Amino acid sequence: KADTFFNNKVEDYKKVIGVHVRGTDKKTEHPFRQLDIQDYINEIKNILKNNEKCKIYVASDNNESIISLANEFGRDKIISFPSVRMQNFHGATPICLSNQINKKLHGEEALIETYLLSKCDYIIGTDSNLTAAASYFNPNSELIYLDRIRGAR
């Protein structure tokens, strides 16, 4: 299921940039390393300087991030799995604690998104279990912990 989804989306592209955008409650975990969506955009642009023909796979807990990246890079460049998400990047409630989701379904979606992220040539993320697991599944990907580089200054 996940392989078919991914392969159909990236068929003619040489590289895939994977981006794990953790919004919602992430700012409360590490307020001194808080990121904005523009930090992700800037890092993607850095990679695109040397890799023009890339797709961008986005794993996120919120729809606002995916929309922002699609607006910046074009909808045709963005891939995202149809998971249940919160609406806002700065929302207070994380998806895993929301009353609007099926916990079993959310767990399955998180595993699928981790696996899809691991299939990418680059993984941009934060200090999170999902980003770490994706990098363990694919030790050949280039891992960029964005909050360590661009966290709130």
mmCIF file with all atom_site columns, C-alpha atoms in Angstrom, residues 60 133 141:
data_model
loop_
_atom_site.group_PDB
_atom_site.id
_atom_site.type_symbol
_atom_site.label_atom_id
_atom_site.label_alt_id
_atom_site.label_comp_id
_atom_site.label_asym_id
_atom_site.label_entity_id
_atom_site.label_seq_id
_atom_site.pdbx_PDB_ins_code
_atom_site.Cartn_x
_atom_site.Cartn_y
_atom_site.Cartn_z
_atom_site.occupancy
_atom_site.B_iso_or_equiv
_atom_site.pdbx_formal_charge
_atom_site.auth_seq_id
_atom_site.auth_comp_id
_atom_site.auth_asym_id
_atom_site.auth_atom_id
_atom_site.pdbx_PDB_model_num
ATOM 1 C CA . SER A 1 60  ? 3.025  16.410 9.180  1.00 0.00 ? 60  SER A CA 1
ATOM 2 C CA . ALA A 1 133 ? 12.863 6.078  13.122 1.00 0.00 ? 133 ALA A CA 1
ATOM 3 C CA . SER A 1 141 ? 19.474 9.251  3.613  1.00 0.00 ? 141 SER A CA 1
#
